[in-house]
Amino acid sequence: MISNSVNLKEKAHWVWRETLAVHRRAPETRIASSLSAIEIFVALYYGGVLNIDATDPRWDERDRCVISKGHGSICMYPILADLGFFPASELQRVCKAGGILGGIPDPIIPGYETINGSLGHGLGVASGMALGLKRNGKKQNVFVVSGDGELHEGANWEAIMFASQHKLDNLHLIVDNNSISMLGFTDDIVSHDGLVRRLEAFGWQCVEVDGHNVLKVQNQLLSLKAIADGRPKALVARTLKGRGVPGLENEALAHILMPKAELLDSLLEANDAR
Amino acid sequence: MHAKPRAMRDALLEQIHREMASDSSIFFVSADFGSPVLDRIRADHPTKFVNVGIAEQNLINVSAGLALEGYKVFAYAIAPFITMRCFEQIRVSLALLSEVRPMNVNLIGVGAGYSYVVSGPTHQCYEDITLMRALPNFQVMSPADHITAELLFGRCVGELGPKYLRLDAQVLPAIYTDAAPNIADGFHVHRQEGAICMIATGYMLHTAVTVAERLQANGVRIGLIDLFDLARFSTEKLREELSRYETVVSMEEGFAGRGGLDALLYNFISHNAIDVKLLNIGVEGSYRFELGTRAELHEQVGIGPEVVTRRILDLFKSSQGTFKTIKGDRS
């Protein structure tokens, strides 16, 4: 279990800066959707939510964390290196030959469970894991981090129906609800308005949280994890795409905008490790 | 082994049912598709069975998740749906993922070719060989009778990796009543004579048997091979076998010239520099909505015994006198 004594706010800020640094070296990576999910991942990995062992990433007793929003999880690279899943030197060769950290993460990276990036697959695979754990009489939990845009994929809703039917209360869906997909705001494309109510109508227990308040995210995740009442659980985290980067934050086209190198340099300098 | 006509799926499901009694790691997932034998699996092993409903995308992803938890998974649905409705789930969660995390998932598709005769082109399946062979780490198996299907169970349960079994939906006569095929070879030689050899897969083996008998009645002797493993057959042995002939005739219940058995053989012959010509017998043209028996539909699209016999007779006549003697006669 990761120590609960970490100052999560400071850690979130450090991850934000290191994620920018990765993107500065590897501009091919998707930065905006990686910045919206930082507090979610910090709460999961440093906040005592996930029971994991960096020295044994496939430890049988681990909680499974399926990162469905693959491209939008570049912030996981500094986190996993910091926790010791792989040497920090890997961060210097993101998207480079010989490295393991690509533009879209694959499970060749210690700490990643499944193939991600092609969107809408994580929740279904995680449902199979959750069912398998239950039928095996095992107590481990399964977490899925998904974007809101990828909820347009119908396969998610097949899994959402399946999970409540089979009372998968060991399954947790965290939606990084930054409200923007590639070409704009989801409200202007196919809206997820009332997502909490929608999930509740499908038989899930669902709560909403300010996704950039890392302590609240941590508290909600710990509370949800402690409940097992036969319902699968969802946390809808309101977030901002491209958070903290001028010109990127909450911009309709944030997914495909690339901050200039000078801007990244000035942000990195202003937020240098203290 | 039962020599009587029998549905392939019943033979395979019975093997699964029997094995589940002693192997608690087998999990059966259905997309709301059944059979009387499956009812016994559901009744006897309720904790190792799940029906995901009419949801093939979820069928595949749930199967992947179960396999990651250590189960040997059998996923079961109608052939066109389990291959085409969820092809990207198959690619991502089975083919790609199993390269990194070895898993045992067996897709059992029932309804190969025209076996759902009157249901029309939605339920018929003439593209699955092409699609599933495009996934380089998938095993693709296409038995012609229930005896072969039953024998393939050992491969399914015993080997890691993603696999696809295309089964006929109809009750077909047993072919291997005397001697079982050697599963490891991936093919079986039924006749080894003449200068032309048919290579058939699945239901088309039955057609090929009929064609061989008709040709024999016309004084033409012909070789006949059943290729039931479309991914991992013994290349050495098949090369040796094909080298005996002047012409090889591929026979599949799928579209001709679109990457199925014919493409497999083109590539195999070319790659191995085998001195043999290839004639493709497969479904000609596009989708059709005519009704009729399977035999009638097969004749319409160019894969029935009558039209195939005629084509091979034409080939034989046009080549007569130019054929080399077969290898066995060479001195």
Coordinates of C-alpha atoms in Angstrom, one line a residue:
Chain A
M1 CA 0.0 0.0 0.0
I2 CA 1.3 3.4 -0.9
S3 CA 1.9 5.7 2.1
N4 CA -1.0 8.0 3.0
S5 CA 1.4 10.6 4.4
V6 CA 2.2 12.2 1.1
N7 CA 1.1 15.8 0.8
L8 CA -1.3 15.2 -2.1
K9 CA -1.7 18.8 -3.1
E10 CA 2.1 19.2 -3.4
K11 CA 2.3 15.9 -5.2
A12 CA -0.4 16.9 -7.7
H13 CA 1.5 20.1 -8.5
W14 CA 4.7 18.2 -8.9
V15 CA 3.0 15.7 -11.3
W16 CA 1.5 18.7 -13.3
R17 CA 5.0 20.2 -13.7
E18 CA 6.6 16.8 -14.6
T19 CA 3.8 16.1 -17.1
L20 CA 4.6 19.4 -18.8
A21 CA 8.3 18.4 -18.8
V22 CA 7.5 15.1 -20.5
H23 CA 5.4 16.9 -23.1
R24 CA 8.2 19.5 -23.7
R25 CA 10.5 16.6 -24.6
A26 CA 7.9 14.6 -26.4
P27 CA 5.4 17.0 -28.1
E28 CA 3.7 14.0 -29.7
T29 CA 2.0 13.2 -26.4
R30 CA -1.5 14.5 -25.7
I31 CA -1.1 17.1 -23.0
A32 CA -4.6 18.6 -22.4
S33 CA -6.4 15.4 -21.5
S34 CA -3.4 14.4 -19.4
L35 CA -3.6 17.6 -17.3
S36 CA -7.4 17.2 -16.5
A37 CA -6.8 13.8 -14.8
I38 CA -3.8 14.6 -12.6
E39 CA -5.7 14.8 -9.2
I40 CA -7.6 11.6 -10.1
F41 CA -4.4 9.6 -10.6
V42 CA -2.6 11.3 -7.6
A43 CA -5.5 10.3 -5.3
L44 CA -5.6 6.8 -6.7
Y45 CA -1.8 6.2 -6.5
Y46 CA -0.7 8.3 -3.6
G47 CA -3.9 8.6 -1.6
G48 CA -4.1 5.1 -0.2
V49 CA -6.9 4.1 -2.6
L50 CA -5.1 1.5 -4.7
N51 CA -3.5 -1.5 -3.0
I52 CA -0.5 -2.0 -5.3
D53 CA 3.2 -3.0 -5.2
A54 CA 5.6 -1.2 -7.6
T55 CA 8.1 -4.0 -7.2
D56 CA 5.6 -6.5 -8.4
P57 CA 3.2 -4.8 -10.9
R58 CA 1.3 -8.0 -11.6
W59 CA 1.0 -9.0 -7.9
D60 CA -2.0 -11.2 -7.6
E61 CA -3.5 -9.4 -4.6
R62 CA -3.3 -5.9 -6.2
D63 CA -6.2 -3.7 -7.0
R64 CA -6.5 -3.6 -10.8
C65 CA -6.5 -0.1 -12.3
V66 CA -7.5 0.0 -16.0
I67 CA -6.6 3.3 -17.6
S68 CA -9.1 3.5 -20.5
K69 CA -8.3 7.1 -21.5
G70 CA -5.0 6.0 -22.7
H71 CA -3.6 9.1 -24.4
G72 CA -4.9 11.2 -21.6
S73 CA -2.8 9.6 -19.0
I74 CA 0.7 10.8 -19.8
C75 CA 0.7 12.2 -16.3
M76 CA 1.0 8.5 -15.2
Y77 CA 4.6 8.4 -16.5
P78 CA 6.1 10.6 -13.8
I79 CA 3.8 9.0 -11.2
L80 CA 4.8 5.4 -12.1
A81 CA 8.5 6.3 -12.3
D82 CA 8.2 8.1 -8.9
L83 CA 6.6 5.1 -7.3
G84 CA 9.4 2.8 -8.7
F85 CA 7.5 0.9 -11.4
F86 CA 10.3 1.7 -13.8
P87 CA 13.5 3.9 -13.7
A88 CA 13.0 7.6 -14.0
S89 CA 15.5 7.6 -16.9
E90 CA 12.6 6.3 -19.0
L91 CA 11.1 9.7 -18.8
Q92 CA 13.9 11.0 -20.9
R93 CA 13.1 8.9 -23.9
V94 CA 9.3 9.1 -24.2
C95 CA 8.3 8.3 -27.8
K96 CA 11.9 7.4 -28.6
A97 CA 13.3 4.2 -30.0
G98 CA 14.2 1.8 -27.2
G99 CA 11.9 3.3 -24.7
I100 CA 8.7 1.9 -23.3
L101 CA 6.7 5.1 -22.8
G102 CA 4.8 5.9 -26.1
G103 CA 2.4 8.5 -27.2
I104 CA -0.3 6.2 -26.1
P105 CA 0.6 3.9 -23.2
D106 CA 0.6 0.1 -23.7
P107 CA 0.8 -2.6 -21.1
I108 CA 4.5 -3.2 -21.8
I109 CA 4.7 -0.3 -19.3
P110 CA 4.9 -1.8 -15.7
G111 CA 1.7 -0.6 -14.0
Y112 CA -0.6 -0.6 -17.0
E113 CA -3.1 -3.5 -17.2
T114 CA -4.6 -3.4 -20.6
I115 CA -4.5 -1.9 -24.1
N116 CA -5.8 1.6 -24.0
G117 CA -6.2 4.5 -26.3
S118 CA -8.6 2.9 -28.6
L119 CA -11.4 4.3 -26.6
G120 CA -14.3 2.6 -24.9
H121 CA -12.7 -0.8 -24.2
G122 CA -11.5 -0.4 -20.6
L123 CA -14.8 -0.6 -18.8
G124 CA -15.8 -3.8 -20.5
V125 CA -12.5 -5.5 -19.8
A126 CA -12.6 -4.3 -16.2
S127 CA -16.1 -5.7 -15.9
G128 CA -14.7 -9.1 -16.9
M129 CA -11.9 -8.7 -14.3
A130 CA -14.4 -7.7 -11.6
L131 CA -16.7 -10.7 -12.4
G132 CA -13.7 -13.0 -12.5
L133 CA -12.5 -11.8 -9.1
K134 CA -15.9 -12.2 -7.6
R135 CA -16.4 -15.7 -9.0
N136 CA -13.0 -16.6 -7.7
G137 CA -14.0 -15.4 -4.2
K138 CA -11.3 -12.7 -4.3
K139 CA -11.5 -9.4 -2.5
Q140 CA -9.5 -7.1 -4.8
N141 CA -11.1 -4.1 -6.4
V142 CA -11.1 -2.9 -10.0
F143 CA -10.8 0.8 -10.9
V144 CA -11.3 2.3 -14.4
V145 CA -10.3 5.8 -15.4
S146 CA -12.3 6.9 -18.4
G147 CA -12.8 10.2 -20.2
D148 CA -16.3 11.6 -20.8
G149 CA -15.8 11.8 -24.5
E150 CA -15.2 8.1 -24.7
L151 CA -18.6 7.4 -23.1
H152 CA -19.9 8.0 -26.6
E153 CA -18.7 4.5 -27.4
G154 CA -21.7 2.2 -27.1
A155 CA -19.6 -0.7 -25.7
N156 CA -19.3 1.3 -22.4
W157 CA -23.1 1.1 -22.0
E158 CA -23.1 -2.6 -22.6
A159 CA -20.6 -2.9 -19.8
I160 CA -22.5 -0.4 -17.6
M161 CA -25.7 -2.6 -17.9
F162 CA -23.7 -5.8 -17.4
A163 CA -21.9 -4.5 -14.2
S164 CA -25.1 -3.6 -12.4
Q165 CA -26.8 -6.9 -13.5
H166 CA -24.0 -8.8 -11.9
K167 CA -23.8 -6.6 -8.8
L168 CA -20.1 -5.8 -9.4
D169 CA -19.6 -3.7 -6.3
N170 CA -15.9 -4.3 -6.7
L171 CA -15.9 -2.2 -9.8
H172 CA -15.2 1.6 -9.7
L173 CA -15.5 3.9 -12.7
I174 CA -13.9 7.3 -12.5
V175 CA -14.9 9.7 -15.3
D176 CA -12.5 12.5 -16.0
N177 CA -15.4 14.7 -17.0
N178 CA -13.5 17.5 -18.7
S179 CA -16.4 18.0 -21.1
I180 CA -14.3 18.3 -24.2
S181 CA -13.6 15.6 -26.8
M182 CA -11.4 16.2 -29.9
L183 CA -13.6 18.6 -31.9
G184 CA -15.3 20.5 -29.1
F185 CA -17.5 20.4 -26.1
T186 CA -19.4 17.2 -25.7
D187 CA -22.5 19.3 -24.9
D188 CA -22.3 20.5 -28.6
I189 CA -21.6 17.0 -29.9
V190 CA -23.6 14.4 -27.9
S191 CA -24.2 15.7 -24.4
H192 CA -23.6 13.7 -21.2
D193 CA -25.8 16.1 -19.3
G194 CA -27.0 14.6 -16.1
L195 CA -24.4 11.8 -16.3
V196 CA -24.8 11.1 -12.6
R197 CA -28.5 10.5 -13.0
R198 CA -27.9 8.4 -16.1
L199 CA -25.5 6.1 -14.3
E200 CA -27.9 5.9 -11.3
A201 CA -30.7 5.0 -13.6
F202 CA -28.5 2.1 -14.8
G203 CA -28.2 0.8 -11.2
W204 CA -24.9 2.4 -10.3
Q205 CA -24.0 4.3 -7.2
C206 CA -22.7 7.6 -8.4
V207 CA -21.3 10.7 -6.9
E208 CA -19.8 13.9 -8.4
V209 CA -16.7 15.7 -7.2
D210 CA -14.5 18.7 -8.0
G211 CA -11.9 16.7 -9.9
H212 CA -9.1 19.2 -9.1
N213 CA -9.6 19.1 -5.4
V214 CA -7.3 16.1 -4.8
L215 CA -8.4 15.7 -1.1
K216 CA -12.0 15.5 -2.0
V217 CA -11.3 13.1 -4.8
Q218 CA -9.3 10.9 -2.4
N219 CA -12.1 11.0 0.2
Q220 CA -14.7 10.1 -2.3
L221 CA -12.7 7.2 -3.7
L222 CA -11.9 5.9 -0.2
S223 CA -15.6 6.1 0.8
L224 CA -16.7 4.4 -2.4
K225 CA -14.2 1.7 -2.0
A226 CA -15.4 1.0 1.5
I227 CA -19.0 0.4 0.3
A228 CA -20.1 -2.9 -1.1
D229 CA -23.9 -2.9 -1.4
G230 CA -24.3 -4.8 -4.7
R231 CA -24.0 -1.7 -6.9
P232 CA -21.0 -0.8 -9.1
K233 CA -19.7 2.6 -8.2
A234 CA -18.9 5.7 -10.3
L235 CA -17.2 8.9 -9.5
V236 CA -17.8 11.7 -11.9
A237 CA -15.0 14.2 -11.6
R238 CA -15.6 17.7 -13.0
T239 CA -12.3 18.7 -14.5
L240 CA -10.8 21.2 -16.9
K241 CA -9.0 20.0 -20.0
G242 CA -5.5 21.5 -20.3
R243 CA -5.7 22.8 -16.8
G244 CA -3.2 25.4 -15.8
V245 CA -1.8 26.1 -19.3
P246 CA -2.9 29.5 -20.7
G247 CA -4.5 29.1 -24.1
L248 CA -5.2 25.5 -23.5
E249 CA -7.3 25.3 -20.4
N250 CA -11.0 24.6 -21.3
E251 CA -10.4 25.5 -24.9
A252 CA -12.8 23.7 -27.3
L253 CA -9.8 22.4 -29.4
A254 CA -7.5 21.7 -26.4
H255 CA -7.1 18.1 -27.4
I256 CA -5.2 19.0 -30.6
L257 CA -3.6 22.3 -29.6
M258 CA 0.1 22.2 -28.9
P259 CA 1.5 24.8 -26.5
K260 CA 4.6 26.6 -27.8
A261 CA 7.9 25.5 -26.5
E262 CA 8.6 28.9 -25.0
L263 CA 5.3 28.8 -23.1
L264 CA 6.2 25.4 -21.7
D265 CA 9.7 26.6 -20.8
S266 CA 8.3 29.6 -18.9
L267 CA 5.8 27.4 -17.1
L268 CA 8.5 24.9 -16.2
E269 CA 10.8 27.7 -15.0
A270 CA 8.1 29.4 -12.9
N271 CA 7.1 26.1 -11.3
D272 CA 10.6 24.7 -10.8
A273 CA 11.0 22.0 -8.2
R274 CA 11.0 23.6 -4.8
Chain B
M1 CA -16.2 -40.8 -31.1
H2 CA -19.7 -40.8 -32.5
A3 CA -19.9 -41.7 -36.2
K4 CA -23.5 -40.6 -36.6
P5 CA -24.3 -37.2 -38.0
R6 CA -24.0 -34.6 -35.3
A7 CA -23.8 -30.9 -34.8
M8 CA -20.2 -29.7 -34.3
R9 CA -21.2 -27.4 -31.5
D10 CA -22.8 -30.2 -29.5
A11 CA -19.7 -32.3 -29.8
L12 CA -17.5 -29.4 -28.7
L13 CA -19.8 -28.2 -25.9
E14 CA -20.0 -31.7 -24.5
Q15 CA -16.2 -31.8 -24.3
I16 CA -16.3 -28.4 -22.5
H17 CA -19.0 -29.6 -20.1
R18 CA -17.1 -32.8 -19.3
E19 CA -13.9 -30.8 -18.7
M20 CA -15.5 -28.2 -16.5
A21 CA -16.3 -31.0 -14.0
S22 CA -12.5 -31.3 -13.3
D23 CA -11.1 -28.0 -14.4
S24 CA -12.4 -25.1 -12.4
S25 CA -10.6 -22.5 -14.5
I26 CA -12.9 -22.9 -17.5
F27 CA -15.4 -20.0 -18.0
F28 CA -18.2 -20.0 -20.6
V29 CA -19.5 -16.7 -21.9
S30 CA -22.5 -16.6 -24.2
A31 CA -24.0 -13.7 -26.1
D32 CA -27.5 -15.0 -25.6
F33 CA -26.9 -17.9 -27.8
G34 CA -27.6 -21.5 -26.7
S35 CA -28.0 -25.2 -27.4
P36 CA -29.4 -28.1 -25.3
V37 CA -25.8 -29.0 -24.3
L38 CA -25.2 -25.5 -23.2
D39 CA -28.3 -25.8 -20.9
R40 CA -26.4 -28.5 -19.0
I41 CA -23.3 -26.3 -18.7
R42 CA -25.5 -23.5 -17.3
A43 CA -27.3 -25.8 -14.9
D44 CA -24.2 -27.7 -13.7
H45 CA -21.7 -24.8 -13.5
P46 CA -23.7 -21.6 -12.8
T47 CA -20.7 -19.8 -11.3
K48 CA -18.6 -20.5 -14.4
F49 CA -21.2 -19.3 -16.9
V50 CA -22.4 -15.9 -17.9
N51 CA -24.8 -14.6 -20.6
V52 CA -23.8 -11.1 -21.5
G53 CA -27.0 -10.6 -23.6
I54 CA -27.1 -9.5 -27.2
A55 CA -23.9 -7.6 -26.8
E56 CA -20.9 -9.0 -28.7
Q57 CA -18.6 -6.1 -28.0
N58 CA -19.0 -6.7 -24.3
L59 CA -18.8 -10.5 -24.9
I60 CA -15.2 -10.0 -26.1
N61 CA -14.1 -7.4 -23.5
V62 CA -15.6 -9.4 -20.6
S63 CA -13.9 -12.5 -21.9
A64 CA -10.6 -10.7 -22.0
G65 CA -11.1 -9.5 -18.4
L66 CA -11.9 -13.0 -17.3
A67 CA -8.9 -14.4 -19.1
L68 CA -6.6 -11.8 -17.4
E69 CA -7.9 -13.2 -14.1
G70 CA -6.7 -16.6 -15.1
Y71 CA -9.7 -18.3 -16.7
K72 CA -9.7 -20.4 -19.8
V73 CA -12.5 -18.7 -21.6
F74 CA -14.9 -20.0 -24.2
A75 CA -17.0 -17.2 -25.8
Y76 CA -20.0 -18.3 -27.8
A77 CA -22.2 -16.6 -30.4
I78 CA -23.3 -16.7 -34.0
A79 CA -20.3 -16.6 -36.4
P80 CA -20.9 -13.3 -38.2
F81 CA -21.7 -11.5 -35.0
I82 CA -18.8 -12.8 -32.9
T83 CA -16.3 -11.9 -35.6
M84 CA -17.7 -8.8 -37.3
R85 CA -19.9 -6.9 -34.7
C86 CA -16.9 -6.8 -32.3
F87 CA -13.9 -7.0 -34.6
E88 CA -12.1 -4.1 -32.9
Q89 CA -12.7 -5.5 -29.5
I90 CA -11.1 -8.7 -30.8
R91 CA -8.2 -6.8 -32.2
V92 CA -7.5 -4.7 -29.1
S93 CA -8.5 -6.8 -26.2
L94 CA -7.6 -10.2 -27.5
A95 CA -5.0 -10.0 -30.3
L96 CA -3.0 -7.0 -29.1
L97 CA -3.4 -7.6 -25.4
S98 CA -2.5 -11.2 -25.5
E99 CA 0.9 -10.3 -27.0
V100 CA 1.7 -8.7 -23.7
R101 CA -0.4 -10.7 -21.3
P102 CA -0.8 -14.3 -22.4
M103 CA -4.4 -15.4 -22.2
N104 CA -6.6 -18.3 -23.3
V105 CA -9.7 -17.1 -25.1
N106 CA -11.6 -19.3 -27.6
L107 CA -14.2 -17.7 -29.8
I108 CA -16.7 -20.2 -31.0
G109 CA -18.7 -18.9 -33.9
V110 CA -21.6 -21.0 -35.1
G111 CA -23.0 -20.6 -38.5
A112 CA -20.1 -20.6 -40.9
G113 CA -20.9 -20.0 -44.6
Y114 CA -24.5 -20.6 -45.6
S115 CA -25.4 -22.7 -42.6
Y116 CA -28.2 -20.4 -41.6
V117 CA -29.7 -21.0 -45.0
V118 CA -33.0 -19.1 -44.9
S119 CA -31.9 -16.3 -42.5
G120 CA -30.2 -14.6 -45.4
P121 CA -26.9 -12.6 -45.5
T122 CA -27.1 -11.1 -42.0
H123 CA -26.7 -14.5 -40.5
Q124 CA -24.7 -16.1 -43.2
C125 CA -20.9 -15.7 -42.9
Y126 CA -18.6 -15.5 -45.9
E127 CA -16.0 -13.1 -44.6
D128 CA -14.8 -14.6 -41.3
I129 CA -11.8 -16.5 -42.6
T130 CA -10.4 -13.4 -44.3
L131 CA -11.0 -11.2 -41.2
M132 CA -9.7 -13.6 -38.6
R133 CA -6.7 -14.6 -40.6
A134 CA -5.7 -10.9 -40.8
L135 CA -4.9 -11.1 -37.0
P136 CA -1.4 -12.6 -37.0
N137 CA -1.5 -14.2 -33.6
F138 CA -5.0 -15.7 -33.9
Q139 CA -5.5 -19.4 -34.4
V140 CA -8.2 -20.0 -36.9
M141 CA -9.8 -23.5 -37.1
S142 CA -12.5 -24.7 -39.5
P143 CA -13.5 -28.3 -38.9
A144 CA -15.6 -30.2 -41.4
D145 CA -17.4 -32.6 -38.9
H146 CA -18.1 -33.0 -35.3
I147 CA -15.2 -35.5 -34.8
T148 CA -12.7 -32.8 -35.8
A149 CA -14.5 -30.2 -33.7
E150 CA -14.3 -32.5 -30.7
L151 CA -10.6 -33.1 -31.2
L152 CA -9.9 -29.4 -31.5
F153 CA -11.1 -29.0 -27.9
G154 CA -7.8 -30.2 -26.7
R155 CA -6.1 -27.4 -28.6
C156 CA -8.5 -24.9 -27.2
V157 CA -8.2 -25.8 -23.6
G158 CA -4.5 -26.7 -23.6
E159 CA -2.9 -23.8 -25.4
L160 CA -2.6 -20.1 -24.6
G161 CA -3.5 -17.5 -27.2
P162 CA -6.6 -16.2 -28.9
K163 CA -8.4 -18.7 -31.1
Y164 CA -11.4 -18.7 -33.5
L165 CA -13.4 -21.8 -34.2
R166 CA -15.8 -21.5 -37.1
L167 CA -18.5 -24.2 -36.7
D168 CA -21.3 -25.2 -39.0
A169 CA -24.7 -24.7 -37.6
Q170 CA -26.2 -27.8 -39.3
V171 CA -26.0 -31.4 -38.4
L172 CA -23.5 -32.8 -40.9
P173 CA -22.4 -36.4 -41.6
A174 CA -19.3 -37.6 -39.9
I175 CA -16.3 -37.6 -42.2
Y176 CA -13.6 -39.1 -40.0
T177 CA -15.4 -42.4 -39.1
D178 CA -12.4 -44.6 -39.7
A179 CA -9.4 -42.7 -38.7
A180 CA -9.1 -39.4 -36.7
P181 CA -7.3 -36.5 -38.3
N182 CA -3.9 -35.5 -36.9
I183 CA -4.7 -32.2 -35.3
A184 CA -1.1 -31.2 -35.1
D185 CA -0.7 -31.4 -38.9
G186 CA -3.6 -29.1 -39.4
F187 CA -4.8 -30.9 -42.5
H188 CA -5.7 -34.4 -43.5
V189 CA -5.2 -36.1 -46.8
H190 CA -8.3 -38.0 -47.9
R191 CA -7.3 -38.9 -51.5
Q192 CA -3.8 -38.8 -53.0
E193 CA -4.2 -39.4 -56.7
G194 CA -4.4 -37.7 -60.1
A195 CA -2.9 -34.4 -61.2
I196 CA -5.4 -32.1 -59.5
C197 CA -6.0 -31.8 -55.8
M198 CA -8.9 -30.1 -54.0
I199 CA -8.2 -28.4 -50.7
A200 CA -11.4 -27.7 -48.8
T201 CA -12.2 -26.3 -45.5
G202 CA -15.3 -26.6 -43.3
Y203 CA -18.5 -27.6 -45.0
M204 CA -16.8 -27.6 -48.4
L205 CA -15.1 -30.8 -47.5
H206 CA -18.4 -32.5 -47.8
T207 CA -18.9 -30.9 -51.2
A208 CA -15.4 -31.9 -52.2
V209 CA -16.1 -35.6 -51.3
T210 CA -19.1 -35.5 -53.5
V211 CA -17.2 -33.9 -56.3
A212 CA -14.4 -36.5 -56.1
E213 CA -16.9 -39.3 -56.3
R214 CA -18.6 -37.8 -59.4
L215 CA -15.3 -37.2 -61.0
Q216 CA -14.3 -40.7 -60.3
A217 CA -17.5 -41.9 -62.0
N218 CA -16.3 -39.9 -65.0
G219 CA -13.0 -41.6 -64.9
V220 CA -11.1 -38.7 -63.4
R221 CA -9.0 -39.3 -60.3
I222 CA -8.4 -36.4 -58.0
G223 CA -6.6 -35.6 -54.7
L224 CA -8.5 -34.3 -51.7
I225 CA -7.2 -32.5 -48.6
D226 CA -9.1 -31.2 -45.6
L227 CA -7.4 -28.0 -44.3
F228 CA -9.1 -27.6 -40.9
D229 CA -6.4 -25.4 -39.3
L230 CA -6.1 -22.1 -41.3
A231 CA -3.2 -20.7 -39.3
R232 CA -0.9 -23.3 -37.9
F233 CA -0.8 -26.2 -40.3
S234 CA 2.4 -28.1 -40.9
T235 CA 4.0 -26.1 -43.7
E236 CA 6.6 -28.8 -44.4
K237 CA 4.0 -31.6 -44.8
L238 CA 1.6 -29.5 -46.9
R239 CA 4.4 -28.3 -49.2
E240 CA 5.3 -31.9 -49.8
E241 CA 1.7 -32.8 -50.4
L242 CA 0.9 -30.0 -52.9
S243 CA 4.1 -30.7 -54.8
R244 CA 2.6 -33.9 -56.0
Y245 CA 0.1 -32.0 -58.2
E246 CA -0.2 -29.9 -61.3
T247 CA -3.2 -27.9 -60.0
V248 CA -4.7 -27.2 -56.6
V249 CA -8.3 -26.3 -56.3
S250 CA -9.2 -24.2 -53.2
M251 CA -12.7 -24.7 -51.9
E252 CA -14.3 -22.4 -49.3
E253 CA -17.7 -21.3 -48.3
G254 CA -16.6 -17.7 -48.4
F255 CA -16.2 -14.9 -51.0
A256 CA -13.7 -15.9 -53.8
G257 CA -10.7 -13.7 -54.2
R258 CA -11.1 -11.7 -51.0
G259 CA -8.4 -12.9 -48.8
G260 CA -9.8 -16.3 -47.6
L261 CA -8.5 -19.8 -48.2
D262 CA -7.6 -18.9 -51.7
A263 CA -5.3 -16.1 -50.6
L264 CA -3.8 -18.4 -48.0
L265 CA -2.9 -20.9 -50.7
Y266 CA -1.7 -18.3 -53.1
N267 CA 0.7 -17.0 -50.5
F268 CA 1.7 -20.5 -49.4
I269 CA 2.4 -21.7 -52.9
S270 CA 4.3 -18.6 -53.9
H271 CA 6.3 -18.4 -50.6
N272 CA 7.4 -22.0 -50.9
A273 CA 7.9 -21.8 -54.7
I274 CA 5.7 -24.8 -55.3
D275 CA 5.3 -25.6 -59.0
V276 CA 1.5 -25.8 -59.1
K277 CA -1.4 -23.8 -60.5
L278 CA -4.3 -22.7 -58.4
L279 CA -8.0 -22.6 -59.1
N280 CA -10.2 -20.8 -56.6
I281 CA -13.7 -22.0 -55.8
G282 CA -15.5 -19.6 -53.5
V283 CA -18.7 -17.5 -53.4
E284 CA -18.8 -15.5 -56.6
G285 CA -20.3 -12.0 -56.8
S286 CA -21.7 -10.0 -54.0
Y287 CA -24.5 -10.4 -51.4
R288 CA -27.6 -12.1 -52.5
F289 CA -31.1 -12.4 -51.1
E290 CA -32.4 -15.4 -53.0
L291 CA -34.1 -18.1 -50.9
G292 CA -33.5 -21.8 -51.3
T293 CA -31.9 -24.8 -49.8
R294 CA -28.2 -24.7 -49.0
A295 CA -27.5 -26.9 -52.0
E296 CA -29.5 -24.6 -54.3
L297 CA -27.8 -21.5 -53.0
H298 CA -24.4 -23.1 -53.4
E299 CA -25.0 -23.9 -57.0
Q300 CA -26.2 -20.2 -57.6
V301 CA -23.0 -18.8 -56.2
G302 CA -20.6 -21.3 -57.8
I303 CA -19.7 -23.6 -55.0
G304 CA -22.2 -26.5 -55.3
P305 CA -21.1 -30.0 -56.3
E306 CA -22.5 -29.6 -59.8
V307 CA -20.8 -26.4 -60.8
V308 CA -17.6 -27.4 -59.1
T309 CA -17.5 -30.8 -60.8
R310 CA -18.1 -29.1 -64.2
R311 CA -15.3 -26.6 -63.6
I312 CA -12.8 -29.3 -62.6
L313 CA -13.9 -31.4 -65.6
D314 CA -13.3 -28.4 -67.9
L315 CA -10.0 -27.9 -66.3
F316 CA -9.1 -31.5 -66.7
K317 CA -10.2 -31.6 -70.4
S318 CA -8.3 -28.4 -71.3
S319 CA -5.2 -29.6 -69.6
Q320 CA -5.4 -33.2 -70.8
G321 CA -2.2 -34.5 -72.2
T322 CA -0.3 -31.6 -70.7
F323 CA -0.3 -32.8 -67.1
K324 CA 2.9 -34.3 -65.8
T325 CA 2.5 -37.7 -64.3
I326 CA 2.0 -37.6 -60.6
K327 CA 5.0 -37.9 -58.4
G328 CA 4.1 -41.5 -57.4
D329 CA 4.4 -42.5 -61.0
R330 CA 7.7 -40.8 -61.7
S331 CA 10.6 -43.1 -62.1

